[in-house]
């Protein structure tokens, strides 16, 4: 079996498992599309242990930056038009996100941007999202969980592909 076929089978099987988890036992905790973003980021950044670490850490960094943006936009009023205020807050938080790449652990700017985008999307589109809650209604919490699970599934799919590709 070629390595591409082995990886395809591995991702197909584990993609089904991940989807079942997201729709079943981990529903409301694990968002499948965020997991798939982290899974893809894992492979795009090398598909190895370093990629696992940088996908998770940088993805969480991006999620935190977006969470701060959502928190500030929703709770701080400085008298500016809402669209202008949102643009300023996003601009500043994305600037900070990118500058974070000076820290070795936060070097993966694409993973940070994916974490930012996922958190903003969940926060802005999920009914009942609450950026101040300490539960799974908080987009930061579910996105962080989803990034970790997705990146781990990336690692597992690579290992499984290696195992079945040898046969």
Short mmCIF file of C-alpha atoms in Angstrom, two decimals:
data_model
loop_
_atom_site.label_atom_id
_atom_site.label_comp_id
_atom_site.label_asym_id
_atom_site.label_seq_id
_atom_site.Cartn_x
_atom_site.Cartn_y
_atom_site.Cartn_z
CA UNK A 1 0.00 0.00 0.00
CA UNK A 2 1.40 3.40 -0.91
CA UNK A 3 1.93 5.97 1.81
CA UNK A 4 -0.79 8.18 0.27
CA UNK A 5 -3.32 5.34 0.34
CA UNK A 6 -2.32 4.43 3.91
CA UNK A 7 -2.69 8.05 5.05
CA UNK A 8 -6.01 8.38 3.20
CA UNK A 9 -7.39 5.26 4.88
CA UNK A 10 -6.08 6.41 8.25
CA UNK A 11 -7.59 9.88 7.95
CA UNK A 12 -10.87 8.45 6.65
CA UNK A 13 -11.24 6.02 9.54
CA UNK A 14 -10.11 8.46 12.22
CA UNK A 15 -12.14 11.26 10.62
CA UNK A 16 -15.22 9.11 11.10
CA UNK A 17 -14.26 8.45 14.73
CA UNK A 18 -13.64 12.16 15.36
CA UNK A 19 -16.98 13.07 13.81
CA UNK A 20 -18.78 10.49 15.92
CA UNK A 21 -17.12 11.92 19.04
CA UNK A 22 -18.04 15.50 18.07
CA UNK A 23 -21.65 14.61 17.36
CA UNK A 24 -22.02 12.12 20.21
CA UNK A 25 -20.11 11.81 23.48
CA UNK A 26 -18.19 15.10 23.07
CA UNK A 27 -21.03 17.15 21.54
CA UNK A 28 -20.84 20.70 22.82
CA UNK A 29 -17.21 20.20 23.87
CA UNK A 30 -15.50 19.26 20.58
CA UNK A 31 -16.29 21.14 17.37
CA UNK A 32 -15.41 18.91 14.43
CA UNK A 33 -14.53 21.65 11.93
CA UNK A 34 -12.12 23.25 14.42
CA UNK A 35 -10.60 19.83 15.01
CA UNK A 36 -10.12 19.32 11.28
CA UNK A 37 -8.40 22.72 11.01
CA UNK A 38 -5.95 21.68 13.74
CA UNK A 39 -5.53 18.27 12.11
CA UNK A 40 -4.61 19.87 8.79
CA UNK A 41 -2.35 22.38 10.51
CA UNK A 42 -0.49 19.50 12.15
CA UNK A 43 0.34 18.03 8.74
CA UNK A 44 1.01 21.40 7.11
CA UNK A 45 3.62 22.16 9.76
CA UNK A 46 5.52 18.90 9.40
CA UNK A 47 3.36 16.12 10.81
CA UNK A 48 5.78 15.33 13.65
CA UNK A 49 6.08 15.90 17.40
CA UNK A 50 7.24 19.50 16.91
CA UNK A 51 4.23 20.10 14.65
CA UNK A 52 1.94 18.74 17.36
CA UNK A 53 3.41 21.13 19.91
CA UNK A 54 3.41 24.20 17.68
CA UNK A 55 -0.09 23.51 16.35
CA UNK A 56 -1.51 23.27 19.86
CA UNK A 57 0.43 26.10 21.50
CA UNK A 58 0.16 28.57 18.61
CA UNK A 59 -3.48 27.63 17.97
CA UNK A 60 -4.32 28.28 21.61
CA UNK A 61 -2.42 31.59 21.45
CA UNK A 62 -4.59 32.66 18.52
CA UNK A 63 -7.72 31.55 20.35
CA UNK A 64 -6.74 33.62 23.38
CA UNK A 65 -6.10 36.69 21.21
CA UNK A 66 -9.53 36.35 19.58
CA UNK A 67 -11.17 35.78 22.95
CA UNK A 68 -9.62 39.02 24.21
CA UNK A 69 -10.93 40.79 21.10
CA UNK A 70 -14.45 39.43 21.66
CA UNK A 71 -14.29 40.38 25.32
CA UNK A 72 -13.14 43.95 24.60
CA UNK A 73 -15.50 44.53 21.68
CA UNK A 74 -18.47 43.28 23.69
CA UNK A 75 -17.68 44.99 26.98
CA UNK A 76 -15.71 48.17 26.39
CA UNK A 77 -17.41 51.23 24.95
CA UNK A 78 -15.20 54.20 24.18
CA UNK A 79 -17.80 56.06 22.17
CA UNK A 80 -16.67 55.02 18.71
CA UNK A 81 -18.92 53.56 16.04
CA UNK A 82 -19.16 49.80 16.66
CA UNK A 83 -17.61 48.88 13.33
CA UNK A 84 -14.66 51.22 13.82
CA UNK A 85 -14.14 49.99 17.39
CA UNK A 86 -14.27 46.34 16.27
CA UNK A 87 -11.78 47.05 13.47
CA UNK A 88 -9.36 48.72 15.88
CA UNK A 89 -9.61 45.92 18.43
CA UNK A 90 -9.12 43.22 15.79
CA UNK A 91 -6.19 45.13 14.30
CA UNK A 92 -4.47 45.45 17.66
CA UNK A 93 -5.08 41.85 18.74
CA UNK A 94 -3.90 40.46 15.40
CA UNK A 95 -0.79 42.65 15.63
CA UNK A 96 -0.10 41.20 19.09
CA UNK A 97 -0.82 37.69 17.78
CA UNK A 98 1.82 38.09 15.06
CA UNK A 99 4.36 39.73 17.35
CA UNK A 100 3.97 36.72 19.60
CA UNK A 101 5.94 34.76 17.00
CA UNK A 102 9.07 36.29 18.53
CA UNK A 103 8.54 33.67 21.24
CA UNK A 104 9.70 30.29 19.94
CA UNK A 105 6.62 28.47 21.25
CA UNK A 106 4.34 30.87 19.31
CA UNK A 107 6.29 30.78 16.04
CA UNK A 108 3.52 29.17 13.99
CA UNK A 109 1.61 32.26 12.83
CA UNK A 110 -0.76 30.30 10.53
CA UNK A 111 -1.81 28.07 13.45
CA UNK A 112 -2.33 31.20 15.56
CA UNK A 113 -4.47 32.77 12.85
CA UNK A 114 -6.53 29.57 12.52
CA UNK A 115 -7.11 29.56 16.29
CA UNK A 116 -8.09 33.24 16.14
CA UNK A 117 -10.47 32.73 13.23
CA UNK A 118 -12.09 29.66 14.78
CA UNK A 119 -12.66 31.40 18.10
CA UNK A 120 -14.09 34.50 16.43
CA UNK A 121 -16.36 32.33 14.28
CA UNK A 122 -17.64 30.30 17.22
CA UNK A 123 -18.08 33.42 19.33
CA UNK A 124 -19.95 35.32 16.66
CA UNK A 125 -22.12 32.52 15.28
CA UNK A 126 -22.99 30.28 18.22
CA UNK A 127 -26.26 31.06 19.92
CA UNK A 128 -25.67 31.39 23.63
CA UNK A 129 -21.91 31.92 23.31
CA UNK A 130 -20.61 33.67 26.42
CA UNK A 131 -16.99 34.83 26.47
CA UNK A 132 -17.13 35.32 30.25
CA UNK A 133 -18.48 31.88 31.16
CA UNK A 134 -16.29 29.22 32.70
CA UNK A 135 -17.99 26.42 30.82
CA UNK A 136 -18.47 25.18 27.28
CA UNK A 137 -20.61 28.14 26.26
CA UNK A 138 -17.32 30.05 26.16
CA UNK A 139 -15.84 29.89 22.64
CA UNK A 140 -12.30 29.94 24.03
CA UNK A 141 -12.88 26.75 26.00
CA UNK A 142 -14.44 24.71 23.19
CA UNK A 143 -11.95 25.93 20.58
CA UNK A 144 -8.97 25.10 22.78
CA UNK A 145 -10.37 21.62 23.45
CA UNK A 146 -11.07 21.16 19.74
CA UNK A 147 -7.57 22.28 18.71
CA UNK A 148 -5.97 19.81 21.10
CA UNK A 149 -8.20 16.92 20.02
CA UNK A 150 -7.75 17.73 16.32
CA UNK A 151 -3.96 17.97 16.56
CA UNK A 152 -3.81 14.69 18.48
CA UNK A 153 -5.96 13.05 15.79
CA UNK A 154 -3.43 14.35 13.26
CA UNK A 155 -0.62 12.64 15.16
CA UNK A 156 -2.65 9.44 15.50
CA UNK A 157 -3.54 9.37 11.81
CA UNK A 158 0.12 9.72 10.86
CA UNK A 159 1.10 6.88 13.20
CA UNK A 160 -1.74 4.67 11.98
CA UNK A 161 -0.79 5.35 8.35
CA UNK A 162 2.77 4.33 9.14
CA UNK A 163 1.58 1.11 10.73
CA UNK A 164 -0.82 0.04 7.96
CA UNK A 165 1.50 1.24 5.20
CA UNK A 166 4.11 -1.31 6.26
CA UNK A 167 1.74 -4.21 5.61
#
